[in-house]
CSV table of C-alpha atoms in Angstrom, one decimal:
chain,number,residue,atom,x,y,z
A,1,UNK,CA,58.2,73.0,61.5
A,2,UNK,CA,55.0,74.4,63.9
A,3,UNK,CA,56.9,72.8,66.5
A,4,UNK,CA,60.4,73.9,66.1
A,5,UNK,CA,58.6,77.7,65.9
A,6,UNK,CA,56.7,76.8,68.9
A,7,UNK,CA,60.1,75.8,70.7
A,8,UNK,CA,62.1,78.9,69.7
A,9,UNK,CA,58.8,81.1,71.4
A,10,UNK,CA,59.2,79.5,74.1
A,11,UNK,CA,62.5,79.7,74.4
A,12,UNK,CA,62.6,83.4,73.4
A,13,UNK,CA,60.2,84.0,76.2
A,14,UNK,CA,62.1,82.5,78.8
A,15,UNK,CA,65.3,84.6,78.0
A,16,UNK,CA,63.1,87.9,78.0
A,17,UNK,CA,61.4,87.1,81.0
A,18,UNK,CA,64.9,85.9,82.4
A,19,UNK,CA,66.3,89.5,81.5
A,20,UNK,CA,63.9,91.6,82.5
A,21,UNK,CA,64.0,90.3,86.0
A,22,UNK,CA,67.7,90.4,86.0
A,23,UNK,CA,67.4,94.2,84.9
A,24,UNK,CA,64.8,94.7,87.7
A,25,UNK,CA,66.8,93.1,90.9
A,26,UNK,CA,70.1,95.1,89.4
A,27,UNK,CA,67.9,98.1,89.8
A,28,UNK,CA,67.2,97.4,93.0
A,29,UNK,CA,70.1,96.3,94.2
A,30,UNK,CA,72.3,99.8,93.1
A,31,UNK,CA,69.1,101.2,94.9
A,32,UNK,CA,70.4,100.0,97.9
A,33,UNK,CA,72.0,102.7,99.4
A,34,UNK,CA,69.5,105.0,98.6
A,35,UNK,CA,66.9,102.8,100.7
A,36,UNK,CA,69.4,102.4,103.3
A,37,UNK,CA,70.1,106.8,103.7
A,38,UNK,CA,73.9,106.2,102.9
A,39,UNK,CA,75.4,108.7,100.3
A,40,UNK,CA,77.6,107.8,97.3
A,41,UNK,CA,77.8,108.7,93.5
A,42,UNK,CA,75.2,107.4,91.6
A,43,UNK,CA,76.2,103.6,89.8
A,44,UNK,CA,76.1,103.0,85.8
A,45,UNK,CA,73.5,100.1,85.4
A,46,UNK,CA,76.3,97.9,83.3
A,47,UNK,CA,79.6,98.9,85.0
A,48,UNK,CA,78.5,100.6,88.7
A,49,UNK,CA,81.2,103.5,89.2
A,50,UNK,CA,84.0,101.6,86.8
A,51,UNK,CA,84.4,104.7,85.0
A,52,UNK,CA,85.1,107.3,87.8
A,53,UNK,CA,87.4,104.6,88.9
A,54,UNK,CA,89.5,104.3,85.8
A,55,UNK,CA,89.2,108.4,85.3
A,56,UNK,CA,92.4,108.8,88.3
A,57,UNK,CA,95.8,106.6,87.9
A,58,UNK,CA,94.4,104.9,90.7
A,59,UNK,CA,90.9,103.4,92.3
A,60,UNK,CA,92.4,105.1,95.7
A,61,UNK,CA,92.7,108.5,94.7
A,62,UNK,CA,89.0,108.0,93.3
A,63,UNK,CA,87.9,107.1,96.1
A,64,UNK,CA,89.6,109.1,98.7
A,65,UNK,CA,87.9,112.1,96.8
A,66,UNK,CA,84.6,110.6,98.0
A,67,UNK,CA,85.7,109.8,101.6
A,68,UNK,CA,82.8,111.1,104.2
A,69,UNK,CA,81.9,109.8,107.2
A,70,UNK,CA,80.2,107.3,105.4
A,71,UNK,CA,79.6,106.4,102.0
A,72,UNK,CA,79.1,103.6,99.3
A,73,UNK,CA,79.4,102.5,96.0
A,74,UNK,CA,79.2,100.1,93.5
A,75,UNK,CA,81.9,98.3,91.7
A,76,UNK,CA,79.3,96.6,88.8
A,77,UNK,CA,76.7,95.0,91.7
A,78,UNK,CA,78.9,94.3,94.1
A,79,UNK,CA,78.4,96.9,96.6
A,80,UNK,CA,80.8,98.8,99.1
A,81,UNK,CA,80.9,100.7,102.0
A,82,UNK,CA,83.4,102.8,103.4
A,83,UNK,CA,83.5,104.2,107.0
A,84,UNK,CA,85.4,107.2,108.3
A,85,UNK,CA,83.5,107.7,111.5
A,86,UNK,CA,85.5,106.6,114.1
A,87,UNK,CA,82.6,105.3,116.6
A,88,UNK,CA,81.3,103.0,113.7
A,89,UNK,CA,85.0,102.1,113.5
A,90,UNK,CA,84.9,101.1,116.8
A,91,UNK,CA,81.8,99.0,116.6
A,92,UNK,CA,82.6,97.1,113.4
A,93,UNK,CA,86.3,96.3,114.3
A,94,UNK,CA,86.0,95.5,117.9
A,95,UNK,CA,82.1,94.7,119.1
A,96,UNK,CA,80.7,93.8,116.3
A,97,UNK,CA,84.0,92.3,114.4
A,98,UNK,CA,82.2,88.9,113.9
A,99,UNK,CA,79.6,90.0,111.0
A,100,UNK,CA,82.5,91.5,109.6
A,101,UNK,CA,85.2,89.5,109.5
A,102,UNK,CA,84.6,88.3,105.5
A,103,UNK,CA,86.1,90.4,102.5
A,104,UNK,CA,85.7,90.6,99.1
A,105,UNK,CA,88.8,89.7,96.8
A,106,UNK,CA,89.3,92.2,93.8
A,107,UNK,CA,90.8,88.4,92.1
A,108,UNK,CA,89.5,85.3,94.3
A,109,UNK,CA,92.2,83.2,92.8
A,110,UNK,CA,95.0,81.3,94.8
A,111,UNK,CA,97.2,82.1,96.4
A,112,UNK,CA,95.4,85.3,97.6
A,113,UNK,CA,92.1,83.5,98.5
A,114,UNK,CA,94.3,81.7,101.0
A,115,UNK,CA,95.7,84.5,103.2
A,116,UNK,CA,94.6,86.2,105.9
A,117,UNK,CA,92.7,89.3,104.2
A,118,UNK,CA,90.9,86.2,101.8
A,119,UNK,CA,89.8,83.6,104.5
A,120,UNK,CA,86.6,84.0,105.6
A,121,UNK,CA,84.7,82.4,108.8
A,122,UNK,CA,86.0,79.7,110.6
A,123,UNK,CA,89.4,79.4,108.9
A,124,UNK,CA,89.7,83.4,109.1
A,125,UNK,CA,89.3,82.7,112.9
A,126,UNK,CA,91.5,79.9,113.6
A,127,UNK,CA,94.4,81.7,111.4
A,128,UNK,CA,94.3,85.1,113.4
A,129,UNK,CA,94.4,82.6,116.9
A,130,UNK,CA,97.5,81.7,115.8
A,131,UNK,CA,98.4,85.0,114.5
A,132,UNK,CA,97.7,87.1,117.7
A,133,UNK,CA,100.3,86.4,120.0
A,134,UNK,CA,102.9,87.6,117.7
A,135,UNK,CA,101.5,91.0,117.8
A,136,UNK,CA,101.9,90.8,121.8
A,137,UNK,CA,103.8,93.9,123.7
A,138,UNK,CA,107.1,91.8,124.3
A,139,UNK,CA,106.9,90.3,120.5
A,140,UNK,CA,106.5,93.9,119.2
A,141,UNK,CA,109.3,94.8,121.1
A,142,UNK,CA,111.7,92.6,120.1
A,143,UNK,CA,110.6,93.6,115.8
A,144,UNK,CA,111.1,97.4,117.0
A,145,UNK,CA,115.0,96.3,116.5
A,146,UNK,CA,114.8,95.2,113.2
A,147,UNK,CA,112.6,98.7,112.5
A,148,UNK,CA,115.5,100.9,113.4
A,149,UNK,CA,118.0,99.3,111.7
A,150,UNK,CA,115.5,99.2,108.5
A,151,UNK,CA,114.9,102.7,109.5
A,152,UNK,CA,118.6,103.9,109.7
A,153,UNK,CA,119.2,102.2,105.8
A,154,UNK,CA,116.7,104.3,105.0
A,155,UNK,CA,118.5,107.5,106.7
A,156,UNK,CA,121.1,106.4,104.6
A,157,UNK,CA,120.0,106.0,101.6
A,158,UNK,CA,117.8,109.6,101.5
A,159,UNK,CA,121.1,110.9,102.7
A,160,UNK,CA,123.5,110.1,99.9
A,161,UNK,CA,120.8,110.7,97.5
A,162,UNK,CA,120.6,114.5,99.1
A,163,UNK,CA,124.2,115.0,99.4
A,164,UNK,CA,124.5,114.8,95.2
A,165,UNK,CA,121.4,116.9,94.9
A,166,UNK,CA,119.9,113.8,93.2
A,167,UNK,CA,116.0,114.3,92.5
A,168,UNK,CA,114.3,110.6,93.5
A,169,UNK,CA,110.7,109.7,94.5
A,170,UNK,CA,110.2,108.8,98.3
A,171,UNK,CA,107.2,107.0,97.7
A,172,UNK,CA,109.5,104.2,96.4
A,173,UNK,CA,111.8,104.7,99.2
A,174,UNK,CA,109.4,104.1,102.0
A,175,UNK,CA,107.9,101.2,99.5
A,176,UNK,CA,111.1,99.6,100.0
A,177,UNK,CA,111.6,100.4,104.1
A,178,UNK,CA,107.9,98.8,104.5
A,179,UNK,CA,109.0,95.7,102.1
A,180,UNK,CA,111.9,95.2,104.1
A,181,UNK,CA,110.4,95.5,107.4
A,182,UNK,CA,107.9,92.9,106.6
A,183,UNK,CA,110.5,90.8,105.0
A,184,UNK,CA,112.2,90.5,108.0
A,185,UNK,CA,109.6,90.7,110.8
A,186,UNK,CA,107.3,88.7,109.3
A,187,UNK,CA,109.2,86.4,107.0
A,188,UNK,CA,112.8,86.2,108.1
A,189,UNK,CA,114.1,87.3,104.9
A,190,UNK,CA,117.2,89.4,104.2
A,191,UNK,CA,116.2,91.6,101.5
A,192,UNK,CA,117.7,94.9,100.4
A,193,UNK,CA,114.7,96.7,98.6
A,194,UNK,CA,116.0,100.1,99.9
A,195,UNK,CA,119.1,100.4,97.8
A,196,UNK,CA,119.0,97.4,95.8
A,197,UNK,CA,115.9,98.1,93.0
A,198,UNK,CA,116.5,94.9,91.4
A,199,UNK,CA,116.0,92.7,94.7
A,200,UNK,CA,113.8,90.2,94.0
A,201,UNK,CA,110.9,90.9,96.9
A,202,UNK,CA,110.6,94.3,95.4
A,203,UNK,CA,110.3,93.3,92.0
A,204,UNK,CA,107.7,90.5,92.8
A,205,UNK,CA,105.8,93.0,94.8
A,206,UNK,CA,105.7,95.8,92.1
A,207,UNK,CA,104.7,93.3,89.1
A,208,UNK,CA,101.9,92.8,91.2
A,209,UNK,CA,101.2,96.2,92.1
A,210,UNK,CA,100.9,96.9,88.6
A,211,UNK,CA,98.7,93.4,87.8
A,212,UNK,CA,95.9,95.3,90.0
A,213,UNK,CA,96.6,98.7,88.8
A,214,UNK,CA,95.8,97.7,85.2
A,215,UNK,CA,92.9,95.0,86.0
A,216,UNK,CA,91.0,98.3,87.0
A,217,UNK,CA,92.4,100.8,84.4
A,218,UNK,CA,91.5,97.9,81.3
């Protein structure tokens, strides 16, 4: 009996002495913009800034009410910086890309960890070599075709809706020129997102939208 007591102090004192230095290295790490001069709202210990995030419909109109030159913040530990300044801009996405080049997935589940926003190092590298040289003068050329036509549905489409004084949201009209345009540039699909709300791209693309939307808002 002594030594099943014996066991369960010891055990007990491990967990404490576990927590209390996980609760003193979470302290320091939301500390570390403070140490480092950059501003930013000040982070929950359990939760970082979950809750201003989940106050707006969504995490981008939180934190575009933040946006400074510079500023961070925490989503639980995990912490981010945002840049506005455009000489920092500069620095991180041209002479300094290479320490930069790695981001953080909101899910780091397949398929998404295996794109080119979820690769990181090596692979990140070898993927955008290939990648470049379709984003050459001549190559952008030839997409700037498939634009105008996109462009001119588009024309269309705001112009009928005008014509019978129809009230419609043009957020989901450019959300379909933009799913088109990458349908066809990028993927050599024919879709009709524009005037079509049931095509099958857009769908996919909004059930998605609204996956993120409410992993953030629950």
């Amino acid at each position: 009996m002594e030594a099943i007591t014996v066991f369960l102090m010891i055990i007990t004192a491990c967990l404490v002495v576990m927590f209390v230095r996980w609760t003193r290295n979470r302290q320091k790490r939301h500390n570390l913009f403070k140490r480092c001069g950059i501003p930013g709202p000040d982070p929950a210990f359990w939760t970082g800034i979950l809750k201003e995030i989940k106050s707006k419909p969504t995490p981008n109109e939180t934190i575009t009410a933040w946006v400074k030159n510079v500023f961070g913040y925490f989503n639980g530990e995990l912490p981010f910086v945002v840049v506005k300044n455009l000489e920092m801009l500069k620095k991180i996405f041209i002479k300094d890309f290479h320490v930069f080049c790695n981001r953080i997935l909101a899910m780091d589940i397949s398929p998404l960890n295996k794109t080119l926003i979820g690769l990181k190092g090596k692979r990140w590298k070898e993927v955008r070599s290939l990648l470049t040289p379709n984003f050459s003068t001549g190559k952008i050329k030839l997409m700037s075709q498939i634009v105008i036509r996109k462009v001119d549905i588009t024309v269309d489409v705001v112009t009928r809706k005008a014509e019978k004084g129809e009230i419609f949201d043009m957020y989901q009209v450019v959300q379909g020129l933009t799913l088109d345009v990458i349908a066809d540039c990028a993927l050599a699909m024919k879709t009709r997102c524009q005037d079509n709300p049931q095509d099958i791209f857009l769908t996919s693309v909004s059930c998605y939208r609204m996956f993120e939307i409410g992993f953030f808002k629950n």
